[in-house]
CSV table of C-alpha atoms in Angstrom, one decimal:
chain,number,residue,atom,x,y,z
A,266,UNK,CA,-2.9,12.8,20.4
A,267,UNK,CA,-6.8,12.5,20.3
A,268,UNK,CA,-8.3,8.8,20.4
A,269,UNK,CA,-11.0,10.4,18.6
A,270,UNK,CA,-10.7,9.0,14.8
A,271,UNK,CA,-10.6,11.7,12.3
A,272,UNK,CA,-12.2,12.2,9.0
A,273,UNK,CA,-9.6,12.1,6.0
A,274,UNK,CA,-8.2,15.4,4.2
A,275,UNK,CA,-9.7,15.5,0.6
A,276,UNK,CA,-7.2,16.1,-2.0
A,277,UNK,CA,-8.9,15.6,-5.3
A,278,UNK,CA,-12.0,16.9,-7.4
A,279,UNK,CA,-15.1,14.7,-8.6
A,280,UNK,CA,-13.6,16.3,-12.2
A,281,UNK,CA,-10.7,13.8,-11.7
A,282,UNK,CA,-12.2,11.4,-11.3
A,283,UNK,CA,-13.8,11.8,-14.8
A,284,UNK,CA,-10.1,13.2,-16.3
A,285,UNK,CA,-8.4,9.9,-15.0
A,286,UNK,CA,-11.0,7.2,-15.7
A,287,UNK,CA,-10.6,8.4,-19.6
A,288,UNK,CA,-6.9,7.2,-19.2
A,289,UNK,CA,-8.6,3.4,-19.9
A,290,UNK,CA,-11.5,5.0,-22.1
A,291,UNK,CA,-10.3,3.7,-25.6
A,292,UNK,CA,-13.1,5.5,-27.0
A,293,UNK,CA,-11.9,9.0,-25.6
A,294,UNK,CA,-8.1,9.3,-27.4
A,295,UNK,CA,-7.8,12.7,-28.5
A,296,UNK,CA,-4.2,13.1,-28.9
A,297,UNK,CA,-4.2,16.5,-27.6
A,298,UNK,CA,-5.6,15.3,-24.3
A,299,UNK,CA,-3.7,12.2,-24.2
A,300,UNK,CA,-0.5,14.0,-24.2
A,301,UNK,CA,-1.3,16.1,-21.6
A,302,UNK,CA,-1.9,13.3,-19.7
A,303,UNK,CA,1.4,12.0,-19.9
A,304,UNK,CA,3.0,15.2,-18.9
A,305,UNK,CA,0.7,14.6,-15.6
A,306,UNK,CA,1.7,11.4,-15.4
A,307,UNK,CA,5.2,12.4,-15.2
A,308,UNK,CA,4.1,15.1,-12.6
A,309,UNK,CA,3.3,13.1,-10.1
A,310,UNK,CA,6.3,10.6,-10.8
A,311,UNK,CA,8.3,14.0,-10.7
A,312,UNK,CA,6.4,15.1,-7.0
A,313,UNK,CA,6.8,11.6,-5.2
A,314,UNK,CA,10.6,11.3,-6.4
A,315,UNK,CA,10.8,14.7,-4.3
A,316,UNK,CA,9.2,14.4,-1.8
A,317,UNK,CA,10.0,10.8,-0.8
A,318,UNK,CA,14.0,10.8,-2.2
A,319,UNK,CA,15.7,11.2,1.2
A,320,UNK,CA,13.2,9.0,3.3
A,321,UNK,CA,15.6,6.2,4.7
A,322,UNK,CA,14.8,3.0,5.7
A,323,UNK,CA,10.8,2.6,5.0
A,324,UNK,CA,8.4,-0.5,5.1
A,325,UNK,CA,4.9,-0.7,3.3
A,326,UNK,CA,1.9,-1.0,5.6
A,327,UNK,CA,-1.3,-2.7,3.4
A,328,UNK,CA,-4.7,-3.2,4.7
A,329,UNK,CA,-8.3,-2.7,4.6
A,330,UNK,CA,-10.1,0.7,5.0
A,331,UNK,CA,-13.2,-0.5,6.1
A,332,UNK,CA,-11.6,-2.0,9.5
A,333,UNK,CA,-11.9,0.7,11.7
A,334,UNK,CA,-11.4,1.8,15.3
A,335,UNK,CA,-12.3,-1.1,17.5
A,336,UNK,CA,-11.3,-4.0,15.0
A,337,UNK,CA,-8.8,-6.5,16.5
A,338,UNK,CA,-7.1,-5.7,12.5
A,339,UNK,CA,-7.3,-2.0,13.5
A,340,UNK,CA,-5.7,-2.6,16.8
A,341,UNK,CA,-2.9,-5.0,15.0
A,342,UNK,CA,-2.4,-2.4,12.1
A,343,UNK,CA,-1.3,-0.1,15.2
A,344,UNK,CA,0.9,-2.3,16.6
A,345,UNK,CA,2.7,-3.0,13.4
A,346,UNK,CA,3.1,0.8,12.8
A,347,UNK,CA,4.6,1.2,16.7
A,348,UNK,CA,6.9,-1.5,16.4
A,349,UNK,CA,8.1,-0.3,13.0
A,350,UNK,CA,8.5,3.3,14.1
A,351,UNK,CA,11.3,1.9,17.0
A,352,UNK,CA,13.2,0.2,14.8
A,353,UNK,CA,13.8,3.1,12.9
A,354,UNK,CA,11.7,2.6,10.1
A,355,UNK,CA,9.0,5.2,8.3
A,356,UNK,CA,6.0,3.6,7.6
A,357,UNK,CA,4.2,4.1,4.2
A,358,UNK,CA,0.6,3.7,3.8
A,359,UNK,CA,-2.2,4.8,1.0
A,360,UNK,CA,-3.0,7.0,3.6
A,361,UNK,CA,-6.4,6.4,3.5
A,362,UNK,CA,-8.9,5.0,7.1
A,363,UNK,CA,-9.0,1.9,8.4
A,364,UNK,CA,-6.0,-0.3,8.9
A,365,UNK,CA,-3.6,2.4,6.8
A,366,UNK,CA,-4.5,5.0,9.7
A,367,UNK,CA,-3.8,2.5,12.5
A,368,UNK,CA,-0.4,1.9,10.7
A,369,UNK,CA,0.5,6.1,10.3
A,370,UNK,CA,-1.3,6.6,13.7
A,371,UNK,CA,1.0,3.8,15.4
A,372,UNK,CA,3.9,5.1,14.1
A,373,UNK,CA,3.5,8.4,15.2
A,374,UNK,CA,2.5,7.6,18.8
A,375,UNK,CA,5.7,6.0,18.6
A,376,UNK,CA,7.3,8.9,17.1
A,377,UNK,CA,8.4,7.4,14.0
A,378,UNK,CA,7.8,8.7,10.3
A,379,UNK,CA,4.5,8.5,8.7
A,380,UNK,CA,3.8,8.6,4.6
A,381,UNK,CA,0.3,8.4,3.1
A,382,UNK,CA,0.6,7.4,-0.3
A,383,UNK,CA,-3.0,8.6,-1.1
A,384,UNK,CA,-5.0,7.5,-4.5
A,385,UNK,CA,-8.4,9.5,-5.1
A,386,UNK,CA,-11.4,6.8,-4.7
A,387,UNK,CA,-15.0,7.3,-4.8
A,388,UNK,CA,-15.3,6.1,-1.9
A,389,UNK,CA,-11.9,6.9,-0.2
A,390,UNK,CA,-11.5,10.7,-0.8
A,391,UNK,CA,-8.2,12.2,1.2
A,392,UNK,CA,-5.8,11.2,3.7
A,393,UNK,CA,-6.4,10.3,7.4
A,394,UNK,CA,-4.8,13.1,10.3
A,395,UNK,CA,-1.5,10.6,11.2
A,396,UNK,CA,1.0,11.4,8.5
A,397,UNK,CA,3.6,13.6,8.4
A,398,UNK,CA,4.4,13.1,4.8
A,399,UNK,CA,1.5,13.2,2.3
A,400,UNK,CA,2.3,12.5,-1.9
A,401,UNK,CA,-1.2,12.3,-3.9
A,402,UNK,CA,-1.7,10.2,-6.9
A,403,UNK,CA,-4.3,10.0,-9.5
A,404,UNK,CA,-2.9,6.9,-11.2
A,405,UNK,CA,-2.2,3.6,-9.4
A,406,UNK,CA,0.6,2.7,-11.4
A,407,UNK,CA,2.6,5.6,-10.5
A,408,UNK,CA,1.6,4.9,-6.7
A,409,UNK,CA,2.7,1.4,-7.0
A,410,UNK,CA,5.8,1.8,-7.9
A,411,UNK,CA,6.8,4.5,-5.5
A,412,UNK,CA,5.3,2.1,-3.1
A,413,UNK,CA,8.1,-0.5,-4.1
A,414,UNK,CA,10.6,2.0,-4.8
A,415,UNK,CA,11.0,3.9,-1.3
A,416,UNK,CA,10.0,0.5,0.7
A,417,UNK,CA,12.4,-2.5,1.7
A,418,UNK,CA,9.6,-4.8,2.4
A,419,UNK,CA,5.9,-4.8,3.6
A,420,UNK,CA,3.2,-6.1,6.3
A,421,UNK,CA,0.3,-6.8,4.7
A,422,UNK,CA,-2.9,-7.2,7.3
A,423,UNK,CA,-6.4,-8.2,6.2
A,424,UNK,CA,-7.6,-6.2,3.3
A,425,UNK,CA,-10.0,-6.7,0.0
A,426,UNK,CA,-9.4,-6.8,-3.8
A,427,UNK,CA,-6.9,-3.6,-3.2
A,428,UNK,CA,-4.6,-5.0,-0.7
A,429,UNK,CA,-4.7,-8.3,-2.4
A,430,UNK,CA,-4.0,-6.3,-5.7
A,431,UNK,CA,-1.2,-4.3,-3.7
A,432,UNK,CA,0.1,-8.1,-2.7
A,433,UNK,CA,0.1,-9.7,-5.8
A,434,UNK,CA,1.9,-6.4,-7.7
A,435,UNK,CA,4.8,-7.5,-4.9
A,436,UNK,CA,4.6,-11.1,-5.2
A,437,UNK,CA,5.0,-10.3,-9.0
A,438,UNK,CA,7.5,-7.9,-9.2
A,439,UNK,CA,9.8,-10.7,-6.5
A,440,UNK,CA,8.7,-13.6,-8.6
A,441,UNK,CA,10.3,-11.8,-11.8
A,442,UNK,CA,13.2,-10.6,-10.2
A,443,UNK,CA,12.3,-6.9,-10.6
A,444,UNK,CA,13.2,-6.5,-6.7
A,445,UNK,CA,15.4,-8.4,-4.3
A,446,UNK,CA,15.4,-8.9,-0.6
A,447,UNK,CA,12.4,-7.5,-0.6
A,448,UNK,CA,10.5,-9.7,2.6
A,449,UNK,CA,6.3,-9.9,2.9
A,450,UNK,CA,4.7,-11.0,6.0
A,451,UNK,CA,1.0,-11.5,6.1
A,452,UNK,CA,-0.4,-11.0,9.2
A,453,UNK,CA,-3.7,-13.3,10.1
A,454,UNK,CA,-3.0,-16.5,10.3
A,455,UNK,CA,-7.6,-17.4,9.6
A,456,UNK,CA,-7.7,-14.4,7.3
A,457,UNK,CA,-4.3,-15.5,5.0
A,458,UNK,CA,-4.0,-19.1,5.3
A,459,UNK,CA,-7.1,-19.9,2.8
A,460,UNK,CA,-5.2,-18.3,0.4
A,461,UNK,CA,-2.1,-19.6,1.0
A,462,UNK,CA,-4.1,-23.3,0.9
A,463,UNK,CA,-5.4,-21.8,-2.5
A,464,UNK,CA,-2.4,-20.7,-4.2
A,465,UNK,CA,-0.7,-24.3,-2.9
A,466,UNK,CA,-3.8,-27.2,-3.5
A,467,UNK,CA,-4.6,-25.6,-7.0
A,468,UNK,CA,-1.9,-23.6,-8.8
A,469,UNK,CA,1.1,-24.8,-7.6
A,470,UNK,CA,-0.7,-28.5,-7.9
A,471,UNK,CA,-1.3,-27.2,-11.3
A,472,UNK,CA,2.1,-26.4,-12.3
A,473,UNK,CA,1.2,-22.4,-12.2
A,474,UNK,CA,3.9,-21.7,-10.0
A,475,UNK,CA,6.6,-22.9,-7.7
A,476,UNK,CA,7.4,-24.3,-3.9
A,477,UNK,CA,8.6,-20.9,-3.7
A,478,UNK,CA,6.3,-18.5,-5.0
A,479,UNK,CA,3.9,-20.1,-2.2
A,480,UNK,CA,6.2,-20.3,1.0
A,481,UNK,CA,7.4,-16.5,0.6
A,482,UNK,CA,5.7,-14.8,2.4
A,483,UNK,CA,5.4,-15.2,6.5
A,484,UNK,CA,1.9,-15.6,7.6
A,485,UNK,CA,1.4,-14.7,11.2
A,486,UNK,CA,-0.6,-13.4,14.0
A,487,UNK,CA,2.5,-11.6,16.2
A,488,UNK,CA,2.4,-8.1,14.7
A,489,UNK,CA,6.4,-7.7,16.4
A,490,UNK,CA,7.1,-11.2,14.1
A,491,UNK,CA,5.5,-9.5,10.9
A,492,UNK,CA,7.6,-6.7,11.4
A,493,UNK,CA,11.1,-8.9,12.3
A,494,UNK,CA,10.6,-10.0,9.2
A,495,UNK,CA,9.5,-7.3,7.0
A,496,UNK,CA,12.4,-5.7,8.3
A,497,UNK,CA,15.0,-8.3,8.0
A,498,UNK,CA,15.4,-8.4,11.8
A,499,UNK,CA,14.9,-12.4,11.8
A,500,UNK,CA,17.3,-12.9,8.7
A,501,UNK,CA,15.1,-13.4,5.9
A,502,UNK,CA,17.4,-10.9,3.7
């Protein structure tokens, strides 16, 4: 497989991206539209159910795509998808550059399964050239949830407002008890650990949420201990 890295595969229209920001327009609500909306919405609910329903074991890869090639993050995203890959484990990304291609690109070099999850951005148009299985959303809620659905846990590498957005939707859906034995490892022990300072010194100091909320997820910098965990390999189920 080329070291080269490759430009993504475009999967969506600049007209889509006008038809799905008018899903949050409240000024744009003409019934007609709207309901053929939902029937899309239901599409793509109806596409990834298909094409994802006899995946097996899986584990979400989150990260950055603006930590390319060269990156010690792009070189750990790798690593994680490897490792993952030879324990038998697909590994689904958003299928986008950066640290979701080093995840699909690891885990092909290590022959393993690998699922882009891709979300039309305007600035993140198609999926990167290492997945095997590709499922396109327009709608981040539907993404999210077959995210959760298909996954039994997730490694979560450095990464901006989306993968913090991609970690809190977890963090929520544990806290609430809408999964189970679902294990998160961060990995980036300088890039995490303000955070996790953060979430302890002021909310949990503030009453906002509890000894456990902070101490759930592992933070390291050993992509094969991120990935014991995620996968349950160290006990954590």
């Amino acid at each position: 497989m080329s070291e080269t890295p490759q430009p993504v595969l475009p999967f969506t229209t600049p007209q889509a991206v006008r038809f799905d920001r008018a899903l949050l327009d409240s000024h744009r609500s003409d019934p007609g539209e709207e309901a053929w909306r939902a029937m899309r919405i239901q599409g793509e609910f109806v596409n990834a159910f298909d094409v994802l329903g006899n995946l097996g074991p899986a584990i979400a890869v989150f990260g950055s795509a603006r930590l390319g090639e060269g990156r010690a993050e792009y070189d750990a995203g790798r690593q994680v998808g490897e490792q993952l890959a030879r324990r038998g484990f697909a590994v689904v990304t958003g299928g986008g550059p950066g640290i979701m291609e080093a995840a699909n690109r690891g885990a092909q070099d290590a022959g393993g399964v690998s699922v882009g999850l891709g979300i039309q951005l305007p600035f993140e148009d198609g999926f990167n050239h290492h997945i095997d299985l590709t499922v396109p959303f327009h709608y981040f809620f539907a993404r999210k949830v077959n995210f959760v659905k298909y996954t039994q846990g997730a490694v979560v590498l450095a990464g901006g407002i989306g993968t913090l957005d991609e970690l809190f939707e977890v963090l929520t859906l544990i806290q609430t008890g809408k999964v189970s034995d679902y294990p998160v490892a961060l990995v980036g022990v300088a890039f995490w650990t303000p955070l996790i300072d953060w979430l302890r010194g002021t909310l949990l100091a503030a009453g906002t949420l509890s000894e456990a909320d902070v101490i759930r997820p592992l933070v390291t910098d050993d992509p094969a201990e991120a990935v014991a965990h995620a996968t349950g390999a160290d006990g954590s189920e």
